[in-house]
Amino acid sequence: MVAELINNIFLVNAPAGSGKTTKIKSMIISHKVEFPENNILCITYTKRAAEELKKDINSKGIYISTIHSFLHSFVNIYFSKSEIVDLYFEVFGDLIRNDIVNEKQKENITARNQRYIDKHGTLSFEVIKNNIKSIYYNESANDHLYKGGLSHDSLILFSEKIFDKFPKIKKRITQKYQRIFIDEYQDSASSVLRMFYKAVIDTTSNLYFLGDKMQQIYKNYDGFFEDELKTLNTEIKLDINHRSIPDIVSVLNNIYNDEEFYQSPSSKNSAIIPAHPPRVILCDNIHDRLEIEKSSYPDALLLFLLNQQRFNSIGAGELYSRLNRLEKYSYGKQLNAVNILSDNTNENSDSLFKLLFLVEKVLEHYKNSNLGSIIHNIKINSKIFDLNMCKITSHQHKVDFNILLSQIYDSFHKEHSIHDFLISLRKTNIFKTNYIDEIGDEYSEVLEVGLNEFKALSNYLNNPKVSTQHGVKGESHNSVFFIAEDSFKNPVVHMHKFLKLWTSTDLSLNSLESFYYEYNECVADTVNHIGCKISELNRDSYDTHSTFLNDRIEQLNKRFEGNLIFKGLYEGHYNKYLLRPNVSNIKECLKESTVYGVLSAYRLFYVGCSRAKKNLTIFIKKANVEEYSQNFIGKLERIGFSVED
Ligand SMILES: Nc1ncnc2c1ncn2[C@@H]1O[C@H](COP(=O)(O)OP(=O)(O)OP(=O)(O)O)[C@@H](O)[C@H]1O
């Protein structure tokens, strides 16, 4: 049966640089001019994107925010209603009961249960139910279900449940908003897409999903909105690349390798002469070669895969790695080391870095003899400065104060550790001693790092030229240096396996993604049958299921026979298993990340290349592609790259 097309819900799936963000802005503005009384909602993927968009369109009735802040502001007024608290227990009750029982005796759950008993005297489902009067969004990656705290993911899940159960609440969305835009739809969870779809269908509001499937670089979307996507209105076409020069547009078309998404270059970019053709540099040592190229293109944006590499390149690698090890910035916590090291404003919530960035700002004003700005900074930071010491009521005070600032200035320019710098700050008495002293033991490793790393970080923040491949969505840069790297965990990106597969097959997003979904389903089905994750298989559980697993491997081998992606990624592992069936060999066969890592590398490669307006360079370590270098160079040249050794 052919699904009915939906007229008021639009899908604009268009490649990089085709003007999606620009289109959103112009649609918002023109709608507002025509219907000034209407309200418009625009959901962006990151806070930064929301802030950027707000700079251009900030008028009454236009609401721009991330999905979490939108949902939170929209549903939190119901969070203490008894029906909503009941729904909370309906949705999360089993999870709560399981944690109370803690069948597998997980240590963290045992500890959490004990903390609850210490505080409330006892732990049971009924006690928890009695204690929770209202639920809340805890703005972190982990739920606090005993207290009614919803994590990022649970806020989304629970909002969807609220809209399903209480249509009146859902209806408020379209009563309030006549136009809704979801930017970067490809990285939104399918539950988010479905939520808006169900709210807007059969109403007079319009909903627009804008994005690019090729730029799906986070794992939020699980593929469960594909049927609905096929029913959407696709009459808005964006097929001109407004960002890049024709040679780069041609490379991008070839990487995308899908006629449906073919882009023409914009005529305004045709006259731009690049410094070099899009090129791939195959080198023995990427670091050394980068240094050389950086001197010719000092403004190039360097795209690394990992934050660690990015901070290494800035000259603040040790600072990043040590801050990253702090418990409070570990995985799942509200803030991480990147948040702290990227925020040189007064909003930085880390006591050490707030102080360092502030001191640096004050020294900048000192250098420019701008006493007024120094006083202003002192006044708005009364928790950090000792206001008595900073009072300037006479000429002598001013002279004394200047002496203290000059001591700080000298100390800041000395080669010593952050710890020694803090000691020198403490000695001046300008700062509250308890503020400095409270930067306690947990920071001891961070304080050992040289102050020069902080200075390098600060220079970088004033002029960022290094980013991660995940972090440059939506950006444009004249010159881009993309550094090919692998990562086997957080994030999983198998760049070199991708390059190898790309060399030997005519890869397109559709072919690789369909294989990924199909293979993933086979793995999920196997996991369901054996009742444990593939990575958790051990010799005993393998023996129990070996007949089933052997059959499964033979079936899959047959099913994907002739599939070049399977051949490139899995065939070797299957042959090995069929020769020697054992637990470690089966794990390799059924590893979902083998294909996921290649798929995410393909997308990141495209995202990275598509940031370049004029000059694009890819750096690849020669040794990593040696085995197939002739074919690889041939492929690169067909794509439109020039290849340099
Ligand atoms: N219609 C247009 N005419 C001229 N320039 C445009 C037009 N649309 C977009 N641009 C310019 O092209 C560049 C890319 O636009 P935009 O960021 O909107 O594209 P996008 O599709 O959102 O890109 P990406 O998917 O890579 O984030 C920007 O510099 C923008 O100013």
mmCIF file with all atom_site columns, N, CA and C in Angstrom, residues 67-68 71 152-161 163-164 170 173 182 185 187-199 207 209 219-226 228:
data_model
loop_
_atom_site.group_PDB
_atom_site.id
_atom_site.type_symbol
_atom_site.label_atom_id
_atom_site.label_alt_id
_atom_site.label_comp_id
_atom_site.label_asym_id
_atom_site.label_entity_id
_atom_site.label_seq_id
_atom_site.pdbx_PDB_ins_code
_atom_site.Cartn_x
_atom_site.Cartn_y
_atom_site.Cartn_z
_atom_site.occupancy
_atom_site.B_iso_or_equiv
_atom_site.pdbx_formal_charge
_atom_site.auth_seq_id
_atom_site.auth_comp_id
_atom_site.auth_asym_id
_atom_site.auth_atom_id
_atom_site.pdbx_PDB_model_num
ATOM 1   N N  . ILE A 1 67  ? 16.412 20.798 21.857 1.00 0.00 ? 67  ILE A N  1
ATOM 2   C CA . ILE A 1 67  ? 15.226 19.986 22.168 1.00 0.00 ? 67  ILE A CA 1
ATOM 3   C C  . ILE A 1 67  ? 15.039 19.859 23.684 1.00 0.00 ? 67  ILE A C  1
ATOM 4   N N  . HIS A 1 68  ? 16.151 19.726 24.408 1.00 0.00 ? 68  HIS A N  1
ATOM 5   C CA . HIS A 1 68  ? 15.999 19.527 25.855 1.00 0.00 ? 68  HIS A CA 1
ATOM 6   C C  . HIS A 1 68  ? 15.456 20.778 26.533 1.00 0.00 ? 68  HIS A C  1
ATOM 7   N N  . LEU A 1 71  ? 11.690 21.036 25.538 1.00 0.00 ? 71  LEU A N  1
ATOM 8   C CA . LEU A 1 71  ? 10.801 20.076 26.213 1.00 0.00 ? 71  LEU A CA 1
ATOM 9   C C  . LEU A 1 71  ? 10.680 20.403 27.692 1.00 0.00 ? 71  LEU A C  1
ATOM 10  N N  . HIS A 1 152 ? 18.910 13.278 30.193 1.00 0.00 ? 152 HIS A N  1
ATOM 11  C CA . HIS A 1 152 ? 18.628 13.847 28.865 1.00 0.00 ? 152 HIS A CA 1
ATOM 12  C C  . HIS A 1 152 ? 17.702 12.915 28.068 1.00 0.00 ? 152 HIS A C  1
ATOM 13  N N  . ASP A 1 153 ? 18.101 11.639 27.971 1.00 0.00 ? 153 ASP A N  1
ATOM 14  C CA . ASP A 1 153 ? 17.319 10.710 27.146 1.00 0.00 ? 153 ASP A CA 1
ATOM 15  C C  . ASP A 1 153 ? 15.937 10.473 27.733 1.00 0.00 ? 153 ASP A C  1
ATOM 16  N N  . SER A 1 154 ? 15.867 10.374 29.062 1.00 0.00 ? 154 SER A N  1
ATOM 17  C CA . SER A 1 154 ? 14.572 10.078 29.675 1.00 0.00 ? 154 SER A CA 1
ATOM 18  C C  . SER A 1 154 ? 13.605 11.246 29.561 1.00 0.00 ? 154 SER A C  1
ATOM 19  N N  . LEU A 1 155 ? 14.147 12.462 29.524 1.00 0.00 ? 155 LEU A N  1
ATOM 20  C CA . LEU A 1 155 ? 13.262 13.622 29.348 1.00 0.00 ? 155 LEU A CA 1
ATOM 21  C C  . LEU A 1 155 ? 12.523 13.490 28.013 1.00 0.00 ? 155 LEU A C  1
ATOM 22  N N  . ILE A 1 156 ? 13.274 13.050 27.003 1.00 0.00 ? 156 ILE A N  1
ATOM 23  C CA . ILE A 1 156 ? 12.659 12.899 25.678 1.00 0.00 ? 156 ILE A CA 1
ATOM 24  C C  . ILE A 1 156 ? 11.631 11.767 25.691 1.00 0.00 ? 156 ILE A C  1
ATOM 25  N N  . LEU A 1 157 ? 12.063 10.647 26.214 1.00 0.00 ? 157 LEU A N  1
ATOM 26  C CA . LEU A 1 157 ? 11.165 9.485  26.267 1.00 0.00 ? 157 LEU A CA 1
ATOM 27  C C  . LEU A 1 157 ? 9.887  9.827  27.039 1.00 0.00 ? 157 LEU A C  1
ATOM 28  N N  . PHE A 1 158 ? 10.056 10.466 28.177 1.00 0.00 ? 158 PHE A N  1
ATOM 29  C CA . PHE A 1 158 ? 8.911  10.748 29.032 1.00 0.00 ? 158 PHE A CA 1
ATOM 30  C C  . PHE A 1 158 ? 7.988  11.806 28.410 1.00 0.00 ? 158 PHE A C  1
ATOM 31  N N  . SER A 1 159 ? 8.585  12.779 27.723 1.00 0.00 ? 159 SER A N  1
ATOM 32  C CA . SER A 1 159 ? 7.743  13.792 27.070 1.00 0.00 ? 159 SER A CA 1
ATOM 33  C C  . SER A 1 159 ? 6.865  13.112 26.021 1.00 0.00 ? 159 SER A C  1
ATOM 34  N N  . GLU A 1 160 ? 7.466  12.189 25.295 1.00 0.00 ? 160 GLU A N  1
ATOM 35  C CA . GLU A 1 160 ? 6.680  11.487 24.271 1.00 0.00 ? 160 GLU A CA 1
ATOM 36  C C  . GLU A 1 160 ? 5.505  10.753 24.923 1.00 0.00 ? 160 GLU A C  1
ATOM 37  N N  . LYS A 1 161 ? 5.781  10.122 26.057 1.00 0.00 ? 161 LYS A N  1
ATOM 38  C CA . LYS A 1 161 ? 4.713  9.400  26.766 1.00 0.00 ? 161 LYS A CA 1
ATOM 39  C C  . LYS A 1 161 ? 3.627  10.380 27.220 1.00 0.00 ? 161 LYS A C  1
ATOM 40  N N  . PHE A 1 163 ? 2.814  13.240 25.831 1.00 0.00 ? 163 PHE A N  1
ATOM 41  C CA . PHE A 1 163 ? 2.015  13.672 24.688 1.00 0.00 ? 163 PHE A CA 1
ATOM 42  C C  . PHE A 1 163 ? 1.058  12.576 24.227 1.00 0.00 ? 163 PHE A C  1
ATOM 43  N N  . ASP A 1 164 ? 1.520  11.312 24.302 1.00 0.00 ? 164 ASP A N  1
ATOM 44  C CA . ASP A 1 164 ? 0.653  10.210 23.873 1.00 0.00 ? 164 ASP A CA 1
ATOM 45  C C  . ASP A 1 164 ? -0.527 10.048 24.812 1.00 0.00 ? 164 ASP A C  1
ATOM 46  N N  . LYS A 1 170 ? -0.355 17.680 24.193 1.00 0.00 ? 170 LYS A N  1
ATOM 47  C CA . LYS A 1 170 ? 0.259  17.630 22.857 1.00 0.00 ? 170 LYS A CA 1
ATOM 48  C C  . LYS A 1 170 ? -0.305 18.756 21.980 1.00 0.00 ? 170 LYS A C  1
ATOM 49  N N  . ILE A 1 173 ? 1.146  22.279 21.620 1.00 0.00 ? 173 ILE A N  1
ATOM 50  C CA . ILE A 1 173 ? 2.294  22.583 20.746 1.00 0.00 ? 173 ILE A CA 1
ATOM 51  C C  . ILE A 1 173 ? 1.818  23.351 19.514 1.00 0.00 ? 173 ILE A C  1
ATOM 52  N N  . ILE A 1 182 ? 12.910 21.823 12.663 1.00 0.00 ? 182 ILE A N  1
ATOM 53  C CA . ILE A 1 182 ? 13.863 20.959 13.380 1.00 0.00 ? 182 ILE A CA 1
ATOM 54  C C  . ILE A 1 182 ? 15.128 20.927 12.524 1.00 0.00 ? 182 ILE A C  1
ATOM 55  N N  . TYR A 1 185 ? 17.913 17.316 11.593 1.00 0.00 ? 185 TYR A N  1
ATOM 56  C CA . TYR A 1 185 ? 16.964 16.278 11.998 1.00 0.00 ? 185 TYR A CA 1
ATOM 57  C C  . TYR A 1 185 ? 17.635 14.893 12.050 1.00 0.00 ? 185 TYR A C  1
ATOM 58  N N  . ASP A 1 187 ? 20.302 13.926 13.260 1.00 0.00 ? 187 ASP A N  1
ATOM 59  C CA . ASP A 1 187 ? 20.943 13.552 14.526 1.00 0.00 ? 187 ASP A CA 1
ATOM 60  C C  . ASP A 1 187 ? 19.965 13.591 15.699 1.00 0.00 ? 187 ASP A C  1
ATOM 61  N N  . SER A 1 188 ? 18.679 13.734 15.397 1.00 0.00 ? 188 SER A N  1
ATOM 62  C CA . SER A 1 188 ? 17.695 13.739 16.490 1.00 0.00 ? 188 SER A CA 1
ATOM 63  C C  . SER A 1 188 ? 17.192 12.317 16.705 1.00 0.00 ? 188 SER A C  1
ATOM 64  N N  . ALA A 1 189 ? 16.848 12.013 17.938 1.00 0.00 ? 189 ALA A N  1
ATOM 65  C CA . ALA A 1 189 ? 16.311 10.672 18.233 1.00 0.00 ? 189 ALA A CA 1
ATOM 66  C C  . ALA A 1 189 ? 15.001 10.508 17.469 1.00 0.00 ? 189 ALA A C  1
ATOM 67  N N  . SER A 1 190 ? 14.713 9.284  17.021 1.00 0.00 ? 190 SER A N  1
ATOM 68  C CA . SER A 1 190 ? 13.468 9.125  16.254 1.00 0.00 ? 190 SER A CA 1
ATOM 69  C C  . SER A 1 190 ? 12.260 9.475  17.113 1.00 0.00 ? 190 SER A C  1
ATOM 70  N N  . SER A 1 191 ? 12.379 9.312  18.443 1.00 0.00 ? 191 SER A N  1
ATOM 71  C CA . SER A 1 191 ? 11.233 9.674  19.289 1.00 0.00 ? 191 SER A CA 1
ATOM 72  C C  . SER A 1 191 ? 10.951 11.176 19.215 1.00 0.00 ? 191 SER A C  1
ATOM 73  N N  . VAL A 1 192 ? 12.003 11.991 19.044 1.00 0.00 ? 192 VAL A N  1
ATOM 74  C CA . VAL A 1 192 ? 11.792 13.441 18.921 1.00 0.00 ? 192 VAL A CA 1
ATOM 75  C C  . VAL A 1 192 ? 11.061 13.744 17.607 1.00 0.00 ? 192 VAL A C  1
ATOM 76  N N  . LEU A 1 193 ? 11.527 13.100 16.539 1.00 0.00 ? 193 LEU A N  1
ATOM 77  C CA . LEU A 1 193 ? 10.912 13.343 15.233 1.00 0.00 ? 193 LEU A CA 1
ATOM 78  C C  . LEU A 1 193 ? 9.443  12.922 15.263 1.00 0.00 ? 193 LEU A C  1
ATOM 79  N N  . ARG A 1 194 ? 9.212  11.766 15.868 1.00 0.00 ? 194 ARG A N  1
ATOM 80  C CA . ARG A 1 194 ? 7.843  11.221 15.933 1.00 0.00 ? 194 ARG A CA 1
ATOM 81  C C  . ARG A 1 194 ? 6.939  12.123 16.770 1.00 0.00 ? 194 ARG A C  1
ATOM 82  N N  . MET A 1 195 ? 7.494  12.623 17.842 1.00 0.00 ? 195 MET A N  1
ATOM 83  C CA . MET A 1 195 ? 6.728  13.474 18.750 1.00 0.00 ? 195 MET A CA 1
ATOM 84  C C  . MET A 1 195 ? 6.160  14.686 17.998 1.00 0.00 ? 195 MET A C  1
ATOM 85  N N  . PHE A 1 196 ? 7.028  15.357 17.228 1.00 0.00 ? 196 PHE A N  1
ATOM 86  C CA . PHE A 1 196 ? 6.564  16.540 16.493 1.00 0.00 ? 196 PHE A CA 1
ATOM 87  C C  . PHE A 1 196 ? 5.648  16.135 15.336 1.00 0.00 ? 196 PHE A C  1
ATOM 88  N N  . TYR A 1 197 ? 5.999  15.040 14.704 1.00 0.00 ? 197 TYR A N  1
ATOM 89  C CA . TYR A 1 197 ? 5.189  14.538 13.586 1.00 0.00 ? 197 TYR A CA 1
ATOM 90  C C  . TYR A 1 197 ? 3.753  14.301 14.068 1.00 0.00 ? 197 TYR A C  1
ATOM 91  N N  . LYS A 1 198 ? 3.631  13.610 15.198 1.00 0.00 ? 198 LYS A N  1
ATOM 92  C CA . LYS A 1 198 ? 2.290  13.288 15.705 1.00 0.00 ? 198 LYS A CA 1
ATOM 93  C C  . LYS A 1 198 ? 1.558  14.553 16.174 1.00 0.00 ? 198 LYS A C  1
ATOM 94  N N  . ALA A 1 199 ? 2.323  15.536 16.642 1.00 0.00 ? 199 ALA A N  1
ATOM 95  C CA . ALA A 1 199 ? 1.675  16.762 17.125 1.00 0.00 ? 199 ALA A CA 1
ATOM 96  C C  . ALA A 1 199 ? 1.150  17.604 15.962 1.00 0.00 ? 199 ALA A C  1
ATOM 97  N N  . LEU A 1 207 ? 5.409  21.865 9.778  1.00 0.00 ? 207 LEU A N  1
ATOM 98  C CA . LEU A 1 207 ? 6.619  21.350 10.428 1.00 0.00 ? 207 LEU A CA 1
ATOM 99  C C  . LEU A 1 207 ? 7.669  21.096 9.344  1.00 0.00 ? 207 LEU A C  1
ATOM 100 N N  . PHE A 1 209 ? 11.517 19.437 8.709  1.00 0.00 ? 209 PHE A N  1
ATOM 101 C CA . PHE A 1 209 ? 12.725 18.725 9.146  1.00 0.00 ? 209 PHE A CA 1
ATOM 102 C C  . PHE A 1 209 ? 13.826 19.067 8.156  1.00 0.00 ? 209 PHE A C  1
ATOM 103 N N  . LYS A 1 219 ? 24.900 8.998  17.453 1.00 0.00 ? 219 LYS A N  1
ATOM 104 C CA . LYS A 1 219 ? 24.145 7.753  17.357 1.00 0.00 ? 219 LYS A CA 1
ATOM 105 C C  . LYS A 1 219 ? 22.710 7.900  17.892 1.00 0.00 ? 219 LYS A C  1
ATOM 106 N N  . ASN A 1 220 ? 22.181 9.118  17.896 1.00 0.00 ? 220 ASN A N  1
ATOM 107 C CA . ASN A 1 220 ? 20.849 9.315  18.477 1.00 0.00 ? 220 ASN A CA 1
ATOM 108 C C  . ASN A 1 220 ? 19.741 8.673  17.641 1.00 0.00 ? 220 ASN A C  1
ATOM 109 N N  . TYR A 1 221 ? 19.891 8.789  16.330 1.00 0.00 ? 221 TYR A N  1
ATOM 110 C CA . TYR A 1 221 ? 18.823 8.287  15.466 1.00 0.00 ? 221 TYR A CA 1
ATOM 111 C C  . TYR A 1 221 ? 19.009 6.789  15.256 1.00 0.00 ? 221 TYR A C  1
ATOM 112 N N  . ASP A 1 222 ? 17.929 6.024  15.481 1.00 0.00 ? 222 ASP A N  1
ATOM 113 C CA . ASP A 1 222 ? 18.068 4.570  15.413 1.00 0.00 ? 222 ASP A CA 1
ATOM 114 C C  . ASP A 1 222 ? 17.430 3.961  14.170 1.00 0.00 ? 222 ASP A C  1
ATOM 115 N N  . GLY A 1 223 ? 16.996 4.800  13.248 1.00 0.00 ? 223 GLY A N  1
ATOM 116 C CA . GLY A 1 223 ? 16.436 4.263  12.004 1.00 0.00 ? 223 GLY A CA 1
ATOM 117 C C  . GLY A 1 223 ? 14.942 4.002  12.075 1.00 0.00 ? 223 GLY A C  1
ATOM 118 N N  . PHE A 1 224 ? 14.292 4.354  13.198 1.00 0.00 ? 224 PHE A N  1
ATOM 119 C CA . PHE A 1 224 ? 12.874 4.022  13.332 1.00 0.00 ? 224 PHE A CA 1
ATOM 120 C C  . PHE A 1 224 ? 11.919 5.155  12.947 1.00 0.00 ? 224 PHE A C  1
ATOM 121 N N  . PHE A 1 225 ? 12.333 5.960  12.001 1.00 0.00 ? 225 PHE A N  1
ATOM 122 C CA . PHE A 1 225 ? 11.406 6.986  11.514 1.00 0.00 ? 225 PHE A CA 1
ATOM 123 C C  . PHE A 1 225 ? 11.390 6.976  9.984  1.00 0.00 ? 225 PHE A C  1
ATOM 124 N N  . GLU A 1 226 ? 11.985 5.919  9.439  1.00 0.00 ? 226 GLU A N  1
ATOM 125 C CA . GLU A 1 226 ? 12.142 5.856  7.981  1.00 0.00 ? 226 GLU A CA 1
ATOM 126 C C  . GLU A 1 226 ? 10.802 5.823  7.258  1.00 0.00 ? 226 GLU A C  1
ATOM 127 N N  . GLU A 1 228 ? 7.867  6.997  8.158  1.00 0.00 ? 228 GLU A N  1
ATOM 128 C CA . GLU A 1 228 ? 7.225  8.320  8.202  1.00 0.00 ? 228 GLU A CA 1
ATOM 129 C C  . GLU A 1 228 ? 7.943  9.284  7.247  1.00 0.00 ? 228 GLU A C  1
#
